[in-house]
Amino acid sequence: MEQQELLKLIIVILAIGGLIALLGGILTLISNVFSGEAKSVQKHAAKLAEKGFGEELSGALGNASFLIKELNLLIETKRGIGMALVIIGGIMLTVSVYFLTR
């Protein structure tokens, strides 16, 4: 295998990896938006918080606020992973296109 062929193979592998990372990041971000589980947990936590206000159950209110904070942290983490994959995939694709057109 010549040096040029090997270089082209590496660039194509880089492009495929970038495309996979980009699509994975986009799918992660989309699944984050349409997650039914997240919406369901938020509804139940809001109901629990209302119950805590109405009946002055400080324990229920504390648990509901903890649940909401943890859910938001989970969503932010998933969003961060998705954005990182999109950025890394974009960089890999840009580098591979640069070297292919050079």
mmCIF file of C-alpha atoms in Angstrom:
data_model
loop_
_atom_site.group_PDB
_atom_site.id
_atom_site.type_symbol
_atom_site.label_atom_id
_atom_site.label_comp_id
_atom_site.label_asym_id
_atom_site.label_seq_id
_atom_site.Cartn_x
_atom_site.Cartn_y
_atom_site.Cartn_z
ATOM 1 C CA MET A 1 0.000 0.000 0.000
ATOM 2 C CA GLU A 2 1.455 3.330 -1.040
ATOM 3 C CA GLN A 3 1.692 6.337 1.202
ATOM 4 C CA GLN A 4 -0.980 8.287 -0.727
ATOM 5 C CA GLU A 5 -3.455 5.413 -0.527
ATOM 6 C CA LEU A 6 -2.852 5.024 3.192
ATOM 7 C CA LEU A 7 -3.350 8.751 3.742
ATOM 8 C CA LYS A 8 -6.632 8.706 1.806
ATOM 9 C CA LEU A 9 -7.816 5.691 3.812
ATOM 10 C CA ILE A 10 -7.063 7.482 7.085
ATOM 11 C CA ILE A 11 -8.890 10.603 5.876
ATOM 12 C CA VAL A 12 -11.946 8.577 4.836
ATOM 13 C CA ILE A 13 -11.992 6.831 8.225
ATOM 14 C CA LEU A 14 -11.748 10.252 9.888
ATOM 15 C CA ALA A 15 -14.680 11.502 7.795
ATOM 16 C CA ILE A 16 -16.808 8.457 8.649
ATOM 17 C CA GLY A 17 -16.003 8.846 12.349
ATOM 18 C CA GLY A 18 -16.909 12.526 12.178
ATOM 19 C CA LEU A 19 -20.194 11.753 10.477
ATOM 20 C CA ILE A 20 -21.060 9.132 13.089
ATOM 21 C CA ALA A 21 -20.212 11.536 15.932
ATOM 22 C CA LEU A 22 -22.237 14.333 14.325
ATOM 23 C CA LEU A 23 -25.302 12.136 13.800
ATOM 24 C CA GLY A 24 -24.980 10.680 17.296
ATOM 25 C CA GLY A 25 -24.895 14.161 18.801
ATOM 26 C CA ILE A 26 -27.916 15.285 16.809
ATOM 27 C CA LEU A 27 -29.862 12.178 17.827
ATOM 28 C CA THR A 28 -28.900 12.728 21.471
ATOM 29 C CA LEU A 29 -30.151 16.307 21.349
ATOM 30 C CA ILE A 30 -33.386 15.317 19.613
ATOM 31 C CA SER A 31 -34.097 12.473 22.033
ATOM 32 C CA ASN A 32 -33.529 14.894 24.902
ATOM 33 C CA VAL A 33 -36.280 17.176 23.606
ATOM 34 C CA PHE A 34 -38.849 14.439 23.023
ATOM 35 C CA SER A 35 -38.155 12.384 26.130
ATOM 36 C CA GLY A 36 -41.528 11.337 27.508
ATOM 37 C CA GLU A 37 -39.984 10.071 30.716
ATOM 38 C CA ALA A 38 -38.528 13.475 31.540
ATOM 39 C CA LYS A 39 -41.873 15.184 30.991
ATOM 40 C CA SER A 40 -43.684 12.588 33.095
ATOM 41 C CA VAL A 41 -41.273 12.947 36.007
ATOM 42 C CA GLN A 42 -41.563 16.737 35.842
ATOM 43 C CA LYS A 43 -45.375 16.515 36.009
ATOM 44 C CA HIS A 44 -45.285 14.227 39.035
ATOM 45 C CA ALA A 45 -42.694 16.372 40.785
ATOM 46 C CA ALA A 46 -44.783 19.496 40.199
ATOM 47 C CA LYS A 47 -47.860 17.750 41.639
ATOM 48 C CA LEU A 48 -45.845 16.658 44.649
ATOM 49 C CA ALA A 49 -44.582 20.202 45.177
ATOM 50 C CA GLU A 50 -48.152 21.567 45.000
ATOM 51 C CA LYS A 51 -49.227 19.011 47.578
ATOM 52 C CA GLY A 52 -46.374 20.134 49.797
ATOM 53 C CA PHE A 53 -47.500 23.761 49.563
ATOM 54 C CA GLY A 54 -51.163 22.937 50.160
ATOM 55 C CA GLU A 55 -50.723 20.606 53.092
ATOM 56 C CA GLU A 56 -47.488 22.104 54.421
ATOM 57 C CA LEU A 57 -45.571 18.887 54.048
ATOM 58 C CA SER A 58 -42.020 20.112 54.138
ATOM 59 C CA GLY A 59 -40.609 16.653 53.496
ATOM 60 C CA ALA A 60 -42.642 16.203 50.324
ATOM 61 C CA LEU A 61 -41.638 19.655 49.145
ATOM 62 C CA GLY A 62 -37.978 18.960 49.833
ATOM 63 C CA ASN A 63 -38.104 15.663 47.964
ATOM 64 C CA ALA A 64 -39.895 17.250 45.008
ATOM 65 C CA SER A 65 -37.378 20.074 44.740
ATOM 66 C CA PHE A 66 -34.519 17.563 44.931
ATOM 67 C CA LEU A 67 -36.170 15.489 42.200
ATOM 68 C CA ILE A 68 -36.581 18.528 39.947
ATOM 69 C CA LYS A 69 -32.949 19.590 40.476
ATOM 70 C CA GLU A 70 -31.666 16.105 39.658
ATOM 71 C CA LEU A 71 -33.855 15.879 36.565
ATOM 72 C CA ASN A 72 -32.581 19.236 35.321
ATOM 73 C CA LEU A 73 -29.008 18.103 35.928
ATOM 74 C CA LEU A 74 -29.671 14.923 33.934
ATOM 75 C CA ILE A 75 -31.123 16.916 31.042
ATOM 76 C CA GLU A 76 -28.220 19.391 31.075
ATOM 77 C CA THR A 77 -25.690 16.547 31.094
ATOM 78 C CA LYS A 78 -27.382 14.832 28.165
ATOM 79 C CA ARG A 79 -27.483 18.140 26.290
ATOM 80 C CA GLY A 80 -23.774 18.655 26.989
ATOM 81 C CA ILE A 81 -22.882 15.238 25.638
ATOM 82 C CA GLY A 82 -24.937 15.900 22.506
ATOM 83 C CA MET A 83 -23.283 19.262 21.914
ATOM 84 C CA ALA A 84 -19.810 17.804 22.450
ATOM 85 C CA LEU A 85 -20.506 15.063 19.904
ATOM 86 C CA VAL A 86 -21.791 17.608 17.375
ATOM 87 C CA ILE A 87 -18.712 19.820 17.820
ATOM 88 C CA ILE A 88 -16.243 16.915 17.643
ATOM 89 C CA GLY A 89 -18.009 15.472 14.587
ATOM 90 C CA GLY A 90 -17.973 18.854 12.866
ATOM 91 C CA ILE A 91 -14.264 19.298 13.525
ATOM 92 C CA MET A 92 -13.463 15.800 12.257
ATOM 93 C CA LEU A 93 -15.489 16.363 9.079
ATOM 94 C CA THR A 94 -13.874 19.760 8.493
ATOM 95 C CA VAL A 95 -10.370 18.347 8.879
ATOM 96 C CA SER A 96 -11.095 15.418 6.573
ATOM 97 C CA VAL A 97 -12.602 17.664 3.875
ATOM 98 C CA TYR A 98 -9.603 19.991 4.165
ATOM 99 C CA PHE A 99 -7.148 17.148 3.625
ATOM 100 C CA LEU A 100 -9.177 15.565 0.824
ATOM 101 C CA THR A 101 -9.309 18.816 -1.159
ATOM 102 C CA ARG A 102 -5.651 19.601 -0.591
#
